[in-house]
JSON list of C-alpha atoms in Angstrom, two decimals:
[
{"chain": "A", "resi": 14, "resn": "UNK", "atom": "CA", "xyz": [42.82, -33.84, -49.44]},
{"chain": "A", "resi": 15, "resn": "UNK", "atom": "CA", "xyz": [45.62, -36.42, -49.20]},
{"chain": "A", "resi": 16, "resn": "UNK", "atom": "CA", "xyz": [47.91, -33.94, -50.85]},
{"chain": "A", "resi": 17, "resn": "UNK", "atom": "CA", "xyz": [47.21, -31.33, -48.27]},
{"chain": "A", "resi": 18, "resn": "UNK", "atom": "CA", "xyz": [47.63, -33.77, -45.42]},
{"chain": "A", "resi": 19, "resn": "UNK", "atom": "CA", "xyz": [50.92, -35.19, -46.79]},
{"chain": "A", "resi": 20, "resn": "UNK", "atom": "CA", "xyz": [52.23, -31.56, -47.21]},
{"chain": "A", "resi": 21, "resn": "UNK", "atom": "CA", "xyz": [50.86, -30.17, -43.85]},
{"chain": "A", "resi": 22, "resn": "UNK", "atom": "CA", "xyz": [54.25, -28.61, -43.14]},
{"chain": "A", "resi": 23, "resn": "UNK", "atom": "CA", "xyz": [53.33, -26.16, -45.93]},
{"chain": "A", "resi": 24, "resn": "UNK", "atom": "CA", "xyz": [49.82, -25.32, -44.49]},
{"chain": "A", "resi": 25, "resn": "UNK", "atom": "CA", "xyz": [50.23, -21.54, -44.66]},
{"chain": "A", "resi": 26, "resn": "UNK", "atom": "CA", "xyz": [51.31, -21.65, -48.35]},
{"chain": "A", "resi": 27, "resn": "UNK", "atom": "CA", "xyz": [48.54, -24.03, -49.28]},
{"chain": "A", "resi": 28, "resn": "UNK", "atom": "CA", "xyz": [45.92, -21.86, -47.58]},
{"chain": "A", "resi": 29, "resn": "UNK", "atom": "CA", "xyz": [47.31, -18.82, -49.19]},
{"chain": "A", "resi": 30, "resn": "UNK", "atom": "CA", "xyz": [47.07, -20.53, -52.68]},
{"chain": "A", "resi": 31, "resn": "UNK", "atom": "CA", "xyz": [43.54, -21.51, -52.06]},
{"chain": "A", "resi": 32, "resn": "UNK", "atom": "CA", "xyz": [42.66, -17.93, -50.95]},
{"chain": "A", "resi": 33, "resn": "UNK", "atom": "CA", "xyz": [44.34, -16.50, -54.06]},
{"chain": "A", "resi": 34, "resn": "UNK", "atom": "CA", "xyz": [42.53, -18.90, -56.39]},
{"chain": "A", "resi": 35, "resn": "UNK", "atom": "CA", "xyz": [39.21, -17.88, -54.81]},
{"chain": "A", "resi": 36, "resn": "UNK", "atom": "CA", "xyz": [40.00, -14.22, -54.95]},
{"chain": "A", "resi": 37, "resn": "UNK", "atom": "CA", "xyz": [39.92, -13.70, -51.16]},
{"chain": "A", "resi": 38, "resn": "UNK", "atom": "CA", "xyz": [43.35, -12.07, -51.17]},
{"chain": "A", "resi": 39, "resn": "UNK", "atom": "CA", "xyz": [45.05, -9.70, -53.55]},
{"chain": "A", "resi": 40, "resn": "UNK", "atom": "CA", "xyz": [47.13, -11.29, -56.27]},
{"chain": "A", "resi": 41, "resn": "UNK", "atom": "CA", "xyz": [50.84, -10.83, -56.03]},
{"chain": "A", "resi": 42, "resn": "UNK", "atom": "CA", "xyz": [51.20, -9.99, -59.72]},
{"chain": "A", "resi": 43, "resn": "UNK", "atom": "CA", "xyz": [51.97, -6.34, -60.46]},
{"chain": "A", "resi": 44, "resn": "UNK", "atom": "CA", "xyz": [49.89, -6.42, -63.62]},
{"chain": "A", "resi": 45, "resn": "UNK", "atom": "CA", "xyz": [46.83, -7.57, -61.65]},
{"chain": "A", "resi": 46, "resn": "UNK", "atom": "CA", "xyz": [46.98, -4.58, -59.28]},
{"chain": "A", "resi": 47, "resn": "UNK", "atom": "CA", "xyz": [43.32, -3.88, -59.22]},
{"chain": "A", "resi": 48, "resn": "UNK", "atom": "CA", "xyz": [41.10, -2.75, -56.25]},
{"chain": "A", "resi": 49, "resn": "UNK", "atom": "CA", "xyz": [38.18, -4.90, -57.44]},
{"chain": "A", "resi": 50, "resn": "UNK", "atom": "CA", "xyz": [40.10, -8.14, -57.61]},
{"chain": "A", "resi": 51, "resn": "UNK", "atom": "CA", "xyz": [37.43, -9.86, -55.55]},
{"chain": "A", "resi": 52, "resn": "UNK", "atom": "CA", "xyz": [34.93, -9.30, -58.36]},
{"chain": "A", "resi": 53, "resn": "UNK", "atom": "CA", "xyz": [37.07, -11.37, -60.78]},
{"chain": "A", "resi": 54, "resn": "UNK", "atom": "CA", "xyz": [36.08, -14.68, -59.15]},
{"chain": "A", "resi": 55, "resn": "UNK", "atom": "CA", "xyz": [32.49, -15.98, -59.30]},
{"chain": "A", "resi": 56, "resn": "UNK", "atom": "CA", "xyz": [30.43, -16.63, -56.19]},
{"chain": "A", "resi": 57, "resn": "UNK", "atom": "CA", "xyz": [30.11, -20.45, -56.79]},
{"chain": "A", "resi": 58, "resn": "UNK", "atom": "CA", "xyz": [33.94, -20.67, -56.95]},
{"chain": "A", "resi": 59, "resn": "UNK", "atom": "CA", "xyz": [34.34, -18.67, -53.75]},
{"chain": "A", "resi": 60, "resn": "UNK", "atom": "CA", "xyz": [31.77, -20.99, -52.03]},
{"chain": "A", "resi": 61, "resn": "UNK", "atom": "CA", "xyz": [33.65, -24.06, -53.34]},
{"chain": "A", "resi": 62, "resn": "UNK", "atom": "CA", "xyz": [36.95, -22.77, -51.97]},
{"chain": "A", "resi": 63, "resn": "UNK", "atom": "CA", "xyz": [35.20, -22.04, -48.58]},
{"chain": "A", "resi": 64, "resn": "UNK", "atom": "CA", "xyz": [33.95, -25.68, -48.66]},
{"chain": "A", "resi": 65, "resn": "UNK", "atom": "CA", "xyz": [37.61, -26.79, -49.29]},
{"chain": "A", "resi": 66, "resn": "UNK", "atom": "CA", "xyz": [38.81, -24.69, -46.36]},
{"chain": "A", "resi": 67, "resn": "UNK", "atom": "CA", "xyz": [36.08, -26.24, -44.19]},
{"chain": "A", "resi": 68, "resn": "UNK", "atom": "CA", "xyz": [37.13, -29.78, -45.36]},
{"chain": "A", "resi": 69, "resn": "UNK", "atom": "CA", "xyz": [40.70, -28.84, -44.28]},
{"chain": "A", "resi": 70, "resn": "UNK", "atom": "CA", "xyz": [39.49, -27.74, -40.94]},
{"chain": "A", "resi": 71, "resn": "UNK", "atom": "CA", "xyz": [37.42, -31.00, -40.51]},
{"chain": "A", "resi": 72, "resn": "UNK", "atom": "CA", "xyz": [40.69, -33.03, -41.29]},
{"chain": "A", "resi": 73, "resn": "UNK", "atom": "CA", "xyz": [43.01, -30.81, -39.21]},
{"chain": "A", "resi": 74, "resn": "UNK", "atom": "CA", "xyz": [42.13, -32.92, -36.08]},
{"chain": "A", "resi": 75, "resn": "UNK", "atom": "CA", "xyz": [43.42, -36.11, -37.52]},
{"chain": "A", "resi": 76, "resn": "UNK", "atom": "CA", "xyz": [46.46, -37.78, -36.14]},
{"chain": "A", "resi": 77, "resn": "UNK", "atom": "CA", "xyz": [48.75, -36.80, -39.04]},
{"chain": "A", "resi": 78, "resn": "UNK", "atom": "CA", "xyz": [51.67, -34.66, -37.69]},
{"chain": "A", "resi": 79, "resn": "UNK", "atom": "CA", "xyz": [51.33, -31.04, -38.59]},
{"chain": "A", "resi": 80, "resn": "UNK", "atom": "CA", "xyz": [47.73, -31.28, -39.67]},
{"chain": "A", "resi": 81, "resn": "UNK", "atom": "CA", "xyz": [46.67, -28.82, -36.93]},
{"chain": "A", "resi": 82, "resn": "UNK", "atom": "CA", "xyz": [48.64, -26.06, -38.80]},
{"chain": "A", "resi": 83, "resn": "UNK", "atom": "CA", "xyz": [45.70, -25.78, -41.11]},
{"chain": "A", "resi": 84, "resn": "UNK", "atom": "CA", "xyz": [43.47, -24.56, -38.32]},
{"chain": "A", "resi": 85, "resn": "UNK", "atom": "CA", "xyz": [45.76, -21.70, -37.34]},
{"chain": "A", "resi": 86, "resn": "UNK", "atom": "CA", "xyz": [46.56, -20.75, -40.93]},
{"chain": "A", "resi": 87, "resn": "UNK", "atom": "CA", "xyz": [42.85, -20.58, -41.83]},
{"chain": "A", "resi": 88, "resn": "UNK", "atom": "CA", "xyz": [41.87, -18.72, -38.78]},
{"chain": "A", "resi": 89, "resn": "UNK", "atom": "CA", "xyz": [44.42, -15.91, -39.76]},
{"chain": "A", "resi": 90, "resn": "UNK", "atom": "CA", "xyz": [42.63, -15.26, -42.97]},
{"chain": "A", "resi": 91, "resn": "UNK", "atom": "CA", "xyz": [38.98, -15.93, -42.10]},
{"chain": "A", "resi": 92, "resn": "UNK", "atom": "CA", "xyz": [37.94, -12.34, -41.24]},
{"chain": "A", "resi": 93, "resn": "UNK", "atom": "CA", "xyz": [39.38, -11.14, -44.56]},
{"chain": "A", "resi": 94, "resn": "UNK", "atom": "CA", "xyz": [37.49, -14.05, -46.32]},
{"chain": "A", "resi": 95, "resn": "UNK", "atom": "CA", "xyz": [34.18, -13.04, -44.72]},
{"chain": "A", "resi": 96, "resn": "UNK", "atom": "CA", "xyz": [34.75, -9.42, -45.94]},
{"chain": "A", "resi": 97, "resn": "UNK", "atom": "CA", "xyz": [35.43, -10.59, -49.37]},
{"chain": "A", "resi": 98, "resn": "UNK", "atom": "CA", "xyz": [32.33, -12.93, -49.29]},
{"chain": "A", "resi": 99, "resn": "UNK", "atom": "CA", "xyz": [30.34, -9.94, -48.14]},
{"chain": "A", "resi": 100, "resn": "UNK", "atom": "CA", "xyz": [31.45, -7.85, -51.08]},
{"chain": "A", "resi": 101, "resn": "UNK", "atom": "CA", "xyz": [30.64, -10.71, -53.42]},
{"chain": "A", "resi": 102, "resn": "UNK", "atom": "CA", "xyz": [27.25, -11.12, -51.81]},
{"chain": "A", "resi": 103, "resn": "UNK", "atom": "CA", "xyz": [26.46, -7.41, -52.09]},
{"chain": "A", "resi": 104, "resn": "UNK", "atom": "CA", "xyz": [27.22, -7.38, -55.80]},
{"chain": "A", "resi": 105, "resn": "UNK", "atom": "CA", "xyz": [24.86, -10.33, -56.62]},
{"chain": "A", "resi": 106, "resn": "UNK", "atom": "CA", "xyz": [21.87, -9.00, -58.40]},
{"chain": "A", "resi": 107, "resn": "UNK", "atom": "CA", "xyz": [19.38, -11.77, -58.00]},
{"chain": "A", "resi": 108, "resn": "UNK", "atom": "CA", "xyz": [17.77, -12.04, -54.62]},
{"chain": "A", "resi": 109, "resn": "UNK", "atom": "CA", "xyz": [17.43, -15.84, -54.79]},
{"chain": "A", "resi": 110, "resn": "UNK", "atom": "CA", "xyz": [21.07, -16.35, -55.76]},
{"chain": "A", "resi": 111, "resn": "UNK", "atom": "CA", "xyz": [22.15, -13.95, -52.98]},
{"chain": "A", "resi": 112, "resn": "UNK", "atom": "CA", "xyz": [20.02, -15.79, -50.33]},
{"chain": "A", "resi": 113, "resn": "UNK", "atom": "CA", "xyz": [21.34, -19.17, -51.55]},
{"chain": "A", "resi": 114, "resn": "UNK", "atom": "CA", "xyz": [24.91, -17.95, -51.04]},
{"chain": "A", "resi": 115, "resn": "UNK", "atom": "CA", "xyz": [24.10, -16.49, -47.72]},
{"chain": "A", "resi": 116, "resn": "UNK", "atom": "CA", "xyz": [22.45, -19.76, -46.53]},
{"chain": "A", "resi": 117, "resn": "UNK", "atom": "CA", "xyz": [25.50, -21.81, -47.59]},
{"chain": "A", "resi": 118, "resn": "UNK", "atom": "CA", "xyz": [27.88, -19.44, -45.71]},
{"chain": "A", "resi": 119, "resn": "UNK", "atom": "CA", "xyz": [25.64, -19.63, -42.66]},
{"chain": "A", "resi": 120, "resn": "UNK", "atom": "CA", "xyz": [25.58, -23.43, -42.80]},
{"chain": "A", "resi": 121, "resn": "UNK", "atom": "CA", "xyz": [29.26, -23.58, -42.86]},
{"chain": "A", "resi": 122, "resn": "UNK", "atom": "CA", "xyz": [29.60, -21.18, -39.88]},
{"chain": "A", "resi": 123, "resn": "UNK", "atom": "CA", "xyz": [27.04, -23.29, -37.98]},
{"chain": "A", "resi": 124, "resn": "UNK", "atom": "CA", "xyz": [28.98, -26.48, -38.66]},
{"chain": "A", "resi": 125, "resn": "UNK", "atom": "CA", "xyz": [32.14, -24.80, -37.41]},
{"chain": "A", "resi": 126, "resn": "UNK", "atom": "CA", "xyz": [30.35, -23.75, -34.28]},
{"chain": "A", "resi": 127, "resn": "UNK", "atom": "CA", "xyz": [28.94, -27.29, -33.82]},
{"chain": "A", "resi": 128, "resn": "UNK", "atom": "CA", "xyz": [32.36, -28.91, -34.33]},
{"chain": "A", "resi": 129, "resn": "UNK", "atom": "CA", "xyz": [33.99, -26.49, -31.90]},
{"chain": "A", "resi": 130, "resn": "UNK", "atom": "CA", "xyz": [36.81, -25.80, -34.36]},
{"chain": "A", "resi": 131, "resn": "UNK", "atom": "CA", "xyz": [36.72, -22.11, -33.31]},
{"chain": "A", "resi": 132, "resn": "UNK", "atom": "CA", "xyz": [35.19, -20.43, -30.29]},
{"chain": "A", "resi": 133, "resn": "UNK", "atom": "CA", "xyz": [31.59, -19.34, -30.37]},
{"chain": "A", "resi": 134, "resn": "UNK", "atom": "CA", "xyz": [32.66, -15.84, -30.04]},
{"chain": "A", "resi": 135, "resn": "UNK", "atom": "CA", "xyz": [34.89, -15.99, -33.07]},
{"chain": "A", "resi": 136, "resn": "UNK", "atom": "CA", "xyz": [32.23, -17.58, -35.13]},
{"chain": "A", "resi": 137, "resn": "UNK", "atom": "CA", "xyz": [29.77, -14.84, -34.09]},
{"chain": "A", "resi": 138, "resn": "UNK", "atom": "CA", "xyz": [32.39, -12.39, -35.09]},
{"chain": "A", "resi": 139, "resn": "UNK", "atom": "CA", "xyz": [32.70, -14.06, -38.48]},
{"chain": "A", "resi": 140, "resn": "UNK", "atom": "CA", "xyz": [28.91, -14.04, -38.98]},
{"chain": "A", "resi": 141, "resn": "UNK", "atom": "CA", "xyz": [28.72, -10.30, -37.97]},
{"chain": "A", "resi": 142, "resn": "UNK", "atom": "CA", "xyz": [31.62, -9.52, -40.36]},
{"chain": "A", "resi": 143, "resn": "UNK", "atom": "CA", "xyz": [29.71, -11.21, -43.20]},
{"chain": "A", "resi": 144, "resn": "UNK", "atom": "CA", "xyz": [26.35, -9.43, -42.37]},
{"chain": "A", "resi": 145, "resn": "UNK", "atom": "CA", "xyz": [27.62, -5.90, -41.72]},
{"chain": "A", "resi": 146, "resn": "UNK", "atom": "CA", "xyz": [31.21, -5.73, -42.64]},
{"chain": "A", "resi": 147, "resn": "UNK", "atom": "CA", "xyz": [34.26, -4.94, -40.68]},
{"chain": "A", "resi": 148, "resn": "UNK", "atom": "CA", "xyz": [33.45, -3.96, -37.03]},
{"chain": "A", "resi": 149, "resn": "UNK", "atom": "CA", "xyz": [35.74, -1.52, -35.31]},
{"chain": "A", "resi": 150, "resn": "UNK", "atom": "CA", "xyz": [35.10, -1.40, -31.60]},
{"chain": "A", "resi": 151, "resn": "UNK", "atom": "CA", "xyz": [34.52, 1.98, -30.02]},
{"chain": "A", "resi": 152, "resn": "UNK", "atom": "CA", "xyz": [36.88, 3.37, -27.25]},
{"chain": "A", "resi": 153, "resn": "UNK", "atom": "CA", "xyz": [34.05, 2.98, -24.63]},
{"chain": "A", "resi": 154, "resn": "UNK", "atom": "CA", "xyz": [33.38, -0.60, -25.33]},
{"chain": "A", "resi": 155, "resn": "UNK", "atom": "CA", "xyz": [36.88, -1.84, -25.84]},
{"chain": "A", "resi": 156, "resn": "UNK", "atom": "CA", "xyz": [38.36, -4.27, -23.32]},
{"chain": "A", "resi": 157, "resn": "UNK", "atom": "CA", "xyz": [41.40, -2.00, -22.67]},
{"chain": "A", "resi": 158, "resn": "UNK", "atom": "CA", "xyz": [39.07, 0.93, -21.84]},
{"chain": "A", "resi": 159, "resn": "UNK", "atom": "CA", "xyz": [37.10, -1.17, -19.38]},
{"chain": "A", "resi": 160, "resn": "UNK", "atom": "CA", "xyz": [40.21, -2.37, -17.66]},
{"chain": "A", "resi": 161, "resn": "UNK", "atom": "CA", "xyz": [41.53, 1.16, -17.40]},
{"chain": "A", "resi": 162, "resn": "UNK", "atom": "CA", "xyz": [38.33, 2.19, -15.74]},
{"chain": "A", "resi": 163, "resn": "UNK", "atom": "CA", "xyz": [38.66, -0.61, -13.29]},
{"chain": "A", "resi": 164, "resn": "UNK", "atom": "CA", "xyz": [42.25, 0.35, -12.50]},
{"chain": "A", "resi": 165, "resn": "UNK", "atom": "CA", "xyz": [41.26, 3.93, -11.86]},
{"chain": "A", "resi": 166, "resn": "UNK", "atom": "CA", "xyz": [38.60, 2.85, -9.39]},
{"chain": "A", "resi": 167, "resn": "UNK", "atom": "CA", "xyz": [41.07, 0.80, -7.49]},
{"chain": "A", "resi": 168, "resn": "UNK", "atom": "CA", "xyz": [43.64, 3.40, -6.79]},
{"chain": "A", "resi": 169, "resn": "UNK", "atom": "CA", "xyz": [43.49, 3.12, -2.97]},
{"chain": "A", "resi": 170, "resn": "UNK", "atom": "CA", "xyz": [41.92, 6.49, -2.21]},
{"chain": "A", "resi": 171, "resn": "UNK", "atom": "CA", "xyz": [41.42, 7.02, 1.55]},
{"chain": "A", "resi": 172, "resn": "UNK", "atom": "CA", "xyz": [37.84, 6.87, 2.88]},
{"chain": "A", "resi": 173, "resn": "UNK", "atom": "CA", "xyz": [38.06, 10.45, 4.30]},
{"chain": "A", "resi": 174, "resn": "UNK", "atom": "CA", "xyz": [38.67, 11.82, 0.85]},
{"chain": "A", "resi": 175, "resn": "UNK", "atom": "CA", "xyz": [35.79, 9.78, -0.65]},
{"chain": "A", "resi": 176, "resn": "UNK", "atom": "CA", "xyz": [33.25, 12.45, 0.55]},
{"chain": "A", "resi": 177, "resn": "UNK", "atom": "CA", "xyz": [34.93, 14.98, -1.74]},
{"chain": "A", "resi": 178, "resn": "UNK", "atom": "CA", "xyz": [34.91, 12.69, -4.74]},
{"chain": "A", "resi": 179, "resn": "UNK", "atom": "CA", "xyz": [32.48, 13.43, -7.53]},
{"chain": "A", "resi": 180, "resn": "UNK", "atom": "CA", "xyz": [31.51, 9.80, -7.82]},
{"chain": "A", "resi": 181, "resn": "UNK", "atom": "CA", "xyz": [30.19, 9.47, -4.29]},
{"chain": "A", "resi": 182, "resn": "UNK", "atom": "CA", "xyz": [26.57, 10.51, -3.59]},
{"chain": "A", "resi": 183, "resn": "UNK", "atom": "CA", "xyz": [26.02, 11.91, -0.14]},
{"chain": "A", "resi": 184, "resn": "UNK", "atom": "CA", "xyz": [23.09, 10.37, 1.68]},
{"chain": "A", "resi": 185, "resn": "UNK", "atom": "CA", "xyz": [21.23, 12.38, 4.32]},
{"chain": "A", "resi": 186, "resn": "UNK", "atom": "CA", "xyz": [20.41, 10.71, 7.60]},
{"chain": "A", "resi": 187, "resn": "UNK", "atom": "CA", "xyz": [16.75, 10.73, 8.45]},
{"chain": "A", "resi": 188, "resn": "UNK", "atom": "CA", "xyz": [15.69, 10.36, 12.06]},
{"chain": "A", "resi": 189, "resn": "UNK", "atom": "CA", "xyz": [12.10, 9.40, 11.27]},
{"chain": "A", "resi": 190, "resn": "UNK", "atom": "CA", "xyz": [10.76, 6.36, 13.05]},
{"chain": "A", "resi": 191, "resn": "UNK", "atom": "CA", "xyz": [9.16, 5.10, 9.82]},
{"chain": "A", "resi": 192, "resn": "UNK", "atom": "CA", "xyz": [12.63, 4.22, 8.46]},
{"chain": "A", "resi": 193, "resn": "UNK", "atom": "CA", "xyz": [13.30, 1.81, 11.34]},
{"chain": "A", "resi": 194, "resn": "UNK", "atom": "CA", "xyz": [10.16, -0.25, 10.48]},
{"chain": "A", "resi": 195, "resn": "UNK", "atom": "CA", "xyz": [10.41, -3.62, 8.67]},
{"chain": "A", "resi": 196, "resn": "UNK", "atom": "CA", "xyz": [10.38, -3.07, 4.96]},
{"chain": "A", "resi": 197, "resn": "UNK", "atom": "CA", "xyz": [9.13, -6.57, 4.11]},
{"chain": "A", "resi": 198, "resn": "UNK", "atom": "CA", "xyz": [5.49, -5.69, 4.80]},
{"chain": "A", "resi": 199, "resn": "UNK", "atom": "CA", "xyz": [2.94, -7.09, 7.37]},
{"chain": "A", "resi": 200, "resn": "UNK", "atom": "CA", "xyz": [2.84, -10.75, 8.22]},
{"chain": "A", "resi": 201, "resn": "UNK", "atom": "CA", "xyz": [-0.10, -12.69, 6.71]}
]
């Protein structure tokens, strides 16, 4: 840990090296150009590297200059790490071993949420990525689609033309005396 803190200026390179060692990212070697590179590393080694990254996150709040660079460097690769951990988890044959791995990952995510290292939303996204894989938001639920709908509603259309709009529902006026009565009910 002291090595990492002394060399915090190289945080992105150190995080990348840890991820390569764990098999979270594709190797740079041309001879190791395999699509199943994540299967080359055992699950215990991946969990150990995840613990190391968690330890770096824990110490990233120390007063050492540049130590906070670890947080941003780790955050950049965490979604990819969770995808790789999911692939490893799926390929474990024993149910007890798979559950033990899942419990360890959940404990780390809960600790990160408790520490407040990342936002609760990001931790939930990491948990969801591990559970179901990569989530691609649909067009109807994306934030940009919602903001576009809001902008379309606020276009400044005159009230006279609102009657012709398809979004406005016409309400018929009813002259019945019953409508004028108090709707709260009778007093006790």
